[in-house]
């Protein structure tokens, strides 16, 4: 079936919206092909996937990760299947590659575009609608792959904003060793890749902060969790000033106010 990309961006993929979904055959084919190749070449495994599975059929969730390689999206996609789909936000120019063929490919596996460095209200509303439909929305708040451009890494608070709009929790995750697969000027390598899911973070845990700081602080906190998972260290040992020198530092704030899941979420 031939569908326009714009149609697929506004169609559900998983969840329980009740409307006609994006057809699954292409996404399933990609899962089989890329899953086989990644398992053979990089022997990937997934740790703590149950942290994501607990939301299947119950709630939407914002999947938040650090971004170091173009392969992050592929391993992220594989780690969420087969019980769930992930709708990754991707920069809009990717959908124009190969004379529009790239748009068909990305759209059929659930991705949708966002205009970089702007308040893309259309993308935000799409993401919130997906969350309310109990889907998984994937975001890399750094906006671009770390170390792949000359710009200073920044944190965008869109992940927390979408979580608030869609009334959903955020879930940090990371891909270990993906950045080692292909370094500039070097041949392709085949390290063992591990995808690790952290524990969910709820926006109401940040209510002690001034209202204007909550979204930014929440995104900062979740990204610190991502890097802690990636480096296999306690979160308070991650130097966020080094990682994001132009962003406010909330280390002392969270040292004095540890974030814990709300009591109402426990045991669900």
C-alpha positions as YAML, in Angstrom:
chain: A
units: angstrom
residues:
- id: 1
  name: UNK
  ca: [0.00, 0.00, 0.00]
- id: 2
  name: UNK
  ca: [1.34, 3.40, -0.99]
- id: 3
  name: UNK
  ca: [0.94, 6.01, 1.72]
- id: 4
  name: UNK
  ca: [2.24, 9.53, 1.93]
- id: 5
  name: UNK
  ca: [4.74, 10.17, 4.69]
- id: 6
  name: UNK
  ca: [2.46, 12.80, 6.23]
- id: 7
  name: UNK
  ca: [-0.27, 10.18, 6.56]
- id: 8
  name: UNK
  ca: [1.99, 7.76, 8.42]
- id: 9
  name: UNK
  ca: [3.22, 10.43, 10.82]
- id: 10
  name: UNK
  ca: [-0.36, 10.90, 12.01]
- id: 11
  name: UNK
  ca: [-1.28, 7.21, 12.09]
- id: 12
  name: UNK
  ca: [-0.78, 5.05, 15.20]
- id: 13
  name: UNK
  ca: [1.83, 2.29, 15.36]
- id: 14
  name: UNK
  ca: [1.09, 0.10, 18.33]
- id: 15
  name: UNK
  ca: [-0.78, 1.52, 21.29]
- id: 16
  name: UNK
  ca: [-4.56, 1.48, 21.30]
- id: 17
  name: UNK
  ca: [-5.72, 4.47, 19.26]
- id: 18
  name: UNK
  ca: [-8.32, 2.39, 17.45]
- id: 19
  name: UNK
  ca: [-7.53, 3.99, 14.08]
- id: 20
  name: UNK
  ca: [-5.92, 2.22, 11.17]
- id: 21
  name: UNK
  ca: [-2.23, 1.70, 11.94]
- id: 22
  name: UNK
  ca: [0.86, 2.04, 9.81]
- id: 23
  name: UNK
  ca: [1.24, -1.40, 8.23]
- id: 24
  name: UNK
  ca: [3.66, -3.62, 10.14]
- id: 25
  name: UNK
  ca: [5.14, -5.70, 7.34]
- id: 26
  name: UNK
  ca: [7.98, -3.34, 6.46]
- id: 27
  name: UNK
  ca: [8.96, -2.71, 10.07]
- id: 28
  name: UNK
  ca: [8.89, -6.43, 10.79]
- id: 29
  name: UNK
  ca: [11.07, -7.10, 7.73]
- id: 30
  name: UNK
  ca: [13.58, -4.50, 8.94]
- id: 31
  name: UNK
  ca: [13.60, -6.08, 12.37]
- id: 32
  name: UNK
  ca: [14.41, -9.51, 10.94]
- id: 33
  name: UNK
  ca: [17.15, -8.27, 8.60]
- id: 34
  name: UNK
  ca: [18.85, -5.76, 10.90]
- id: 35
  name: UNK
  ca: [18.28, -7.91, 13.97]
- id: 36
  name: UNK
  ca: [20.10, -10.81, 12.31]
- id: 37
  name: UNK
  ca: [22.99, -8.67, 11.09]
- id: 38
  name: UNK
  ca: [23.45, -6.84, 14.40]
- id: 39
  name: UNK
  ca: [23.27, -10.06, 16.39]
- id: 40
  name: UNK
  ca: [25.90, -11.74, 14.20]
- id: 41
  name: UNK
  ca: [28.23, -8.76, 13.75]
- id: 42
  name: UNK
  ca: [27.95, -7.04, 17.14]
- id: 43
  name: UNK
  ca: [26.36, -9.74, 19.33]
- id: 44
  name: UNK
  ca: [24.02, -7.17, 20.82]
- id: 45
  name: UNK
  ca: [22.05, -7.82, 23.98]
- id: 46
  name: UNK
  ca: [19.45, -5.85, 25.93]
- id: 47
  name: UNK
  ca: [19.58, -5.26, 29.70]
- id: 48
  name: UNK
  ca: [16.58, -4.35, 31.89]
- id: 49
  name: UNK
  ca: [14.07, -4.33, 29.02]
- id: 50
  name: UNK
  ca: [11.36, -5.05, 31.59]
- id: 51
  name: UNK
  ca: [11.61, -1.38, 32.60]
- id: 52
  name: UNK
  ca: [10.09, -0.59, 29.18]
- id: 53
  name: UNK
  ca: [7.77, -3.58, 28.98]
- id: 54
  name: UNK
  ca: [5.92, -2.52, 32.13]
- id: 55
  name: UNK
  ca: [4.29, 0.27, 30.11]
- id: 56
  name: UNK
  ca: [3.11, -1.93, 27.21]
- id: 57
  name: UNK
  ca: [-0.63, -1.50, 26.81]
- id: 58
  name: UNK
  ca: [-0.80, 0.70, 29.92]
- id: 59
  name: UNK
  ca: [0.86, 4.01, 29.16]
- id: 60
  name: UNK
  ca: [2.94, 5.92, 26.68]
- id: 61
  name: UNK
  ca: [6.59, 6.49, 27.56]
- id: 62
  name: UNK
  ca: [9.31, 8.87, 26.34]
- id: 63
  name: UNK
  ca: [12.48, 6.92, 25.61]
- id: 64
  name: UNK
  ca: [15.48, 9.25, 26.12]
- id: 65
  name: UNK
  ca: [19.02, 8.44, 25.07]
- id: 66
  name: UNK
  ca: [22.45, 9.91, 24.54]
- id: 67
  name: UNK
  ca: [23.50, 10.12, 20.88]
- id: 68
  name: UNK
  ca: [26.94, 9.01, 19.67]
- id: 69
  name: UNK
  ca: [26.36, 7.17, 16.39]
- id: 70
  name: UNK
  ca: [23.94, 6.93, 13.47]
- id: 71
  name: UNK
  ca: [23.52, 3.30, 14.56]
- id: 72
  name: UNK
  ca: [21.87, 4.40, 17.81]
- id: 73
  name: UNK
  ca: [18.50, 4.48, 16.07]
- id: 74
  name: UNK
  ca: [18.89, 0.96, 14.67]
- id: 75
  name: UNK
  ca: [19.88, -0.57, 18.00]
- id: 76
  name: UNK
  ca: [17.17, 1.44, 19.74]
- id: 77
  name: UNK
  ca: [14.58, 0.13, 17.28]
- id: 78
  name: UNK
  ca: [15.74, -3.46, 17.75]
- id: 79
  name: UNK
  ca: [15.74, -3.23, 21.55]
- id: 80
  name: UNK
  ca: [12.09, -2.16, 21.70]
- id: 81
  name: UNK
  ca: [10.72, -4.82, 19.37]
- id: 82
  name: UNK
  ca: [8.86, -7.19, 19.26]
- id: 83
  name: UNK
  ca: [6.15, -6.30, 21.77]
- id: 84
  name: UNK
  ca: [6.40, -2.55, 21.21]
- id: 85
  name: UNK
  ca: [7.34, -0.02, 18.52]
- id: 86
  name: UNK
  ca: [9.34, 3.15, 19.03]
- id: 87
  name: UNK
  ca: [8.48, 6.37, 17.21]
- id: 88
  name: UNK
  ca: [11.80, 8.18, 16.92]
- id: 89
  name: UNK
  ca: [11.92, 11.92, 16.35]
- id: 90
  name: UNK
  ca: [14.35, 12.55, 13.49]
- id: 91
  name: UNK
  ca: [15.63, 15.71, 11.86]
- id: 92
  name: UNK
  ca: [13.45, 16.67, 8.93]
- id: 93
  name: UNK
  ca: [16.11, 16.59, 6.20]
- id: 94
  name: UNK
  ca: [16.51, 12.82, 6.65]
- id: 95
  name: UNK
  ca: [13.06, 12.38, 5.16]
- id: 96
  name: UNK
  ca: [14.21, 14.04, 1.95]
- id: 97
  name: UNK
  ca: [17.13, 11.68, 1.27]
- id: 98
  name: UNK
  ca: [17.23, 9.46, -1.84]
- id: 99
  name: UNK
  ca: [14.58, 11.61, -3.54]
- id: 100
  name: UNK
  ca: [12.05, 10.90, -0.82]
- id: 101
  name: UNK
  ca: [12.73, 7.18, -0.48]
- id: 102
  name: UNK
  ca: [14.35, 7.83, 2.89]
- id: 103
  name: UNK
  ca: [11.09, 9.39, 4.05]
- id: 104
  name: UNK
  ca: [9.16, 6.27, 3.13]
- id: 105
  name: UNK
  ca: [11.64, 4.02, 4.93]
- id: 106
  name: UNK
  ca: [11.82, 6.09, 8.13]
- id: 107
  name: UNK
  ca: [8.07, 6.69, 8.23]
- id: 108
  name: UNK
  ca: [7.21, 3.01, 7.82]
- id: 109
  name: UNK
  ca: [9.31, 2.07, 10.85]
- id: 110
  name: UNK
  ca: [7.60, 4.75, 12.94]
- id: 111
  name: UNK
  ca: [9.86, 7.80, 12.71]
- id: 112
  name: UNK
  ca: [8.53, 11.32, 12.25]
- id: 113
  name: UNK
  ca: [10.29, 14.64, 11.55]
- id: 114
  name: UNK
  ca: [11.18, 17.55, 13.76]
- id: 115
  name: UNK
  ca: [12.67, 20.86, 12.67]
- id: 116
  name: UNK
  ca: [15.96, 21.30, 14.51]
- id: 117
  name: UNK
  ca: [16.68, 24.34, 16.67]
- id: 118
  name: UNK
  ca: [13.05, 25.50, 16.53]
- id: 119
  name: UNK
  ca: [9.93, 25.09, 18.63]
- id: 120
  name: UNK
  ca: [8.31, 22.66, 16.20]
- id: 121
  name: UNK
  ca: [4.75, 22.67, 17.52]
- id: 122
  name: UNK
  ca: [3.55, 20.18, 14.93]
- id: 123
  name: UNK
  ca: [6.15, 17.61, 15.99]
- id: 124
  name: UNK
  ca: [5.43, 18.24, 19.68]
- id: 125
  name: UNK
  ca: [1.69, 17.72, 19.18]
- id: 126
  name: UNK
  ca: [2.31, 14.55, 17.17]
- id: 127
  name: UNK
  ca: [4.53, 13.15, 19.89]
- id: 128
  name: UNK
  ca: [2.03, 14.00, 22.63]
- id: 129
  name: UNK
  ca: [-0.76, 12.33, 20.66]
- id: 130
  name: UNK
  ca: [1.36, 9.20, 20.29]
- id: 131
  name: UNK
  ca: [1.98, 9.08, 24.03]
- id: 132
  name: UNK
  ca: [-1.72, 9.45, 24.79]
- id: 133
  name: UNK
  ca: [-2.21, 6.50, 22.44]
- id: 134
  name: UNK
  ca: [0.14, 4.50, 24.72]
- id: 135
  name: UNK
  ca: [2.98, 4.46, 22.20]
- id: 136
  name: UNK
  ca: [6.75, 4.80, 22.78]
- id: 137
  name: UNK
  ca: [8.36, 8.03, 21.56]
- id: 138
  name: UNK
  ca: [12.15, 8.07, 21.22]
- id: 139
  name: UNK
  ca: [14.20, 11.27, 21.57]
- id: 140
  name: UNK
  ca: [17.90, 12.16, 21.64]
- id: 141
  name: UNK
  ca: [17.90, 15.52, 23.49]
- id: 142
  name: UNK
  ca: [21.43, 16.38, 22.36]
- id: 143
  name: UNK
  ca: [19.98, 16.93, 18.89]
- id: 144
  name: UNK
  ca: [23.01, 15.57, 17.04]
- id: 145
  name: UNK
  ca: [25.67, 12.91, 17.46]
- id: 146
  name: UNK
  ca: [28.24, 13.84, 20.08]
- id: 147
  name: UNK
  ca: [31.61, 14.64, 18.59]
- id: 148
  name: UNK
  ca: [30.32, 14.69, 15.00]
- id: 149
  name: UNK
  ca: [30.07, 18.47, 14.64]
- id: 150
  name: UNK
  ca: [32.01, 21.49, 15.77]
- id: 151
  name: UNK
  ca: [29.18, 22.87, 17.86]
- id: 152
  name: UNK
  ca: [29.08, 22.79, 21.66]
- id: 153
  name: UNK
  ca: [26.73, 20.02, 22.89]
- id: 154
  name: UNK
  ca: [23.42, 21.35, 24.14]
- id: 155
  name: UNK
  ca: [20.43, 19.93, 25.94]
- id: 156
  name: UNK
  ca: [16.96, 20.55, 24.58]
- id: 157
  name: UNK
  ca: [14.09, 20.34, 27.07]
- id: 158
  name: UNK
  ca: [11.70, 18.97, 24.46]
- id: 159
  name: UNK
  ca: [11.74, 15.47, 25.96]
- id: 160
  name: UNK
  ca: [10.30, 16.68, 29.26]
- id: 161
  name: UNK
  ca: [7.87, 19.00, 27.49]
- id: 162
  name: UNK
  ca: [6.51, 16.14, 25.39]
- id: 163
  name: UNK
  ca: [6.23, 13.96, 28.50]
- id: 164
  name: UNK
  ca: [4.19, 16.68, 30.17]
- id: 165
  name: UNK
  ca: [1.95, 17.18, 27.13]
- id: 166
  name: UNK
  ca: [1.43, 13.43, 26.73]
- id: 167
  name: UNK
  ca: [1.12, 12.72, 30.47]
- id: 168
  name: UNK
  ca: [3.83, 10.07, 30.28]
- id: 169
  name: UNK
  ca: [7.00, 9.11, 32.17]
- id: 170
  name: UNK
  ca: [10.51, 9.31, 30.74]
- id: 171
  name: UNK
  ca: [12.81, 6.29, 30.49]
- id: 172
  name: UNK
  ca: [16.58, 6.72, 30.07]
- id: 173
  name: UNK
  ca: [18.48, 4.26, 27.91]
- id: 174
  name: UNK
  ca: [21.91, 3.95, 26.30]
- id: 175
  name: UNK
  ca: [23.90, 1.93, 23.78]
- id: 176
  name: UNK
  ca: [27.35, 0.88, 24.99]
- id: 177
  name: UNK
  ca: [30.20, 0.57, 22.46]
- id: 178
  name: UNK
  ca: [28.18, 1.78, 19.47]
- id: 179
  name: UNK
  ca: [30.51, 4.77, 19.08]
- id: 180
  name: UNK
  ca: [33.42, 2.32, 18.63]
- id: 181
  name: UNK
  ca: [31.93, 0.65, 15.56]
- id: 182
  name: UNK
  ca: [33.05, 3.37, 13.14]
- id: 183
  name: UNK
  ca: [35.40, 6.15, 14.12]
- id: 184
  name: UNK
  ca: [36.47, 8.82, 11.66]
- id: 185
  name: UNK
  ca: [39.38, 7.64, 9.54]
- id: 186
  name: UNK
  ca: [39.20, 4.08, 10.87]
- id: 187
  name: UNK
  ca: [37.76, 0.86, 9.54]
- id: 188
  name: UNK
  ca: [34.55, -0.67, 10.84]
- id: 189
  name: UNK
  ca: [34.99, -2.58, 14.08]
- id: 190
  name: UNK
  ca: [32.86, -5.25, 15.71]
- id: 191
  name: UNK
  ca: [32.65, -4.66, 19.48]
- id: 192
  name: UNK
  ca: [29.93, -6.29, 21.53]
- id: 193
  name: UNK
  ca: [27.03, -3.83, 21.86]
- id: 194
  name: UNK
  ca: [24.82, -3.64, 24.93]
- id: 195
  name: UNK
  ca: [21.57, -1.66, 25.09]
- id: 196
  name: UNK
  ca: [20.65, -0.77, 28.67]
- id: 197
  name: UNK
  ca: [17.35, 0.61, 29.96]
- id: 198
  name: UNK
  ca: [17.29, 2.58, 33.19]
- id: 199
  name: UNK
  ca: [14.40, 3.23, 35.55]
- id: 200
  name: UNK
  ca: [11.43, 5.50, 34.75]
- id: 201
  name: UNK
  ca: [11.45, 9.14, 35.75]
- id: 202
  name: UNK
  ca: [8.21, 11.00, 36.51]
- id: 203
  name: UNK
  ca: [7.70, 14.70, 36.03]
- id: 204
  name: UNK
  ca: [5.90, 15.13, 39.34]
- id: 205
  name: UNK
  ca: [9.17, 14.24, 41.09]
- id: 206
  name: UNK
  ca: [10.44, 17.70, 40.09]
- id: 207
  name: UNK
  ca: [7.59, 19.70, 41.61]
- id: 208
  name: UNK
  ca: [9.90, 21.03, 44.33]
- id: 209
  name: UNK
  ca: [11.70, 23.14, 41.70]
- id: 210
  name: UNK
  ca: [10.53, 26.56, 40.45]
- id: 211
  name: UNK
  ca: [8.07, 26.03, 37.62]
- id: 212
  name: UNK
  ca: [10.32, 27.64, 35.00]
- id: 213
  name: UNK
  ca: [13.17, 25.24, 35.80]
- id: 214
  name: UNK
  ca: [11.33, 21.93, 35.92]
- id: 215
  name: UNK
  ca: [11.47, 20.86, 32.28]
- id: 216
  name: UNK
  ca: [15.11, 21.78, 31.83]
- id: 217
  name: UNK
  ca: [16.10, 20.17, 35.13]
- id: 218
  name: UNK
  ca: [14.16, 17.01, 34.32]
- id: 219
  name: UNK
  ca: [15.87, 16.64, 30.94]
- id: 220
  name: UNK
  ca: [19.25, 17.30, 32.59]
- id: 221
  name: UNK
  ca: [18.53, 14.63, 35.20]
- id: 222
  name: UNK
  ca: [17.41, 12.01, 32.65]
- id: 223
  name: UNK
  ca: [20.46, 12.65, 30.47]
- id: 224
  name: UNK
  ca: [22.72, 12.24, 33.49]
- id: 225
  name: UNK
  ca: [21.06, 8.87, 34.04]
- id: 226
  name: UNK
  ca: [21.79, 7.96, 30.39]
- id: 227
  name: UNK
  ca: [25.48, 8.73, 30.77]
- id: 228
  name: UNK
  ca: [25.64, 6.90, 34.08]
- id: 229
  name: UNK
  ca: [24.23, 3.80, 32.37]
- id: 230
  name: UNK
  ca: [26.64, 4.24, 29.48]
- id: 231
  name: UNK
  ca: [29.73, 4.64, 31.68]
- id: 232
  name: UNK
  ca: [28.55, 2.18, 34.34]
- id: 233
  name: UNK
  ca: [29.07, 4.64, 37.19]
- id: 234
  name: UNK
  ca: [26.74, 6.21, 39.80]
- id: 235
  name: UNK
  ca: [24.87, 9.20, 38.39]
- id: 236
  name: UNK
  ca: [26.53, 11.64, 40.77]
- id: 237
  name: UNK
  ca: [29.90, 10.72, 39.26]
- id: 238
  name: UNK
  ca: [28.89, 11.96, 35.79]
- id: 239
  name: UNK
  ca: [30.45, 15.36, 35.08]
- id: 240
  name: UNK
  ca: [27.57, 17.15, 33.36]
- id: 241
  name: UNK
  ca: [29.50, 20.42, 33.21]
- id: 242
  name: UNK
  ca: [32.09, 18.75, 31.03]
- id: 243
  name: UNK
  ca: [29.40, 17.16, 28.86]
- id: 244
  name: UNK
  ca: [27.20, 20.27, 28.57]
- id: 245
  name: UNK
  ca: [29.33, 23.31, 29.46]
- id: 246
  name: UNK
  ca: [26.70, 25.85, 28.38]
- id: 247
  name: UNK
  ca: [23.84, 24.32, 30.38]
- id: 248
  name: UNK
  ca: [22.92, 25.08, 34.00]
- id: 249
  name: UNK
  ca: [24.38, 22.59, 36.47]
- id: 250
  name: UNK
  ca: [21.80, 20.93, 38.75]
- id: 251
  name: UNK
  ca: [24.23, 18.61, 40.55]
- id: 252
  name: UNK
  ca: [23.90, 20.32, 43.92]
- id: 253
  name: UNK
  ca: [20.13, 20.60, 43.58]
- id: 254
  name: UNK
  ca: [19.70, 16.85, 43.14]
- id: 255
  name: UNK
  ca: [22.31, 16.05, 45.78]
- id: 256
  name: UNK
  ca: [20.09, 17.90, 48.25]
- id: 257
  name: UNK
  ca: [16.81, 16.60, 46.77]
- id: 258
  name: UNK
  ca: [17.25, 12.99, 45.55]
- id: 259
  name: UNK
  ca: [14.66, 12.01, 42.94]
- id: 260
  name: UNK
  ca: [12.54, 8.98, 43.80]
- id: 261
  name: UNK
  ca: [9.53, 7.50, 41.98]
- id: 262
  name: UNK
  ca: [6.17, 8.70, 43.37]
- id: 263
  name: UNK
  ca: [4.63, 6.25, 45.82]
- id: 264
  name: UNK
  ca: [1.59, 5.94, 43.56]
- id: 265
  name: UNK
  ca: [3.75, 4.44, 40.79]
- id: 266
  name: UNK
  ca: [5.29, 1.67, 42.86]
- id: 267
  name: UNK
  ca: [4.10, -1.84, 42.27]
- id: 268
  name: UNK
  ca: [2.17, -1.04, 39.11]
...
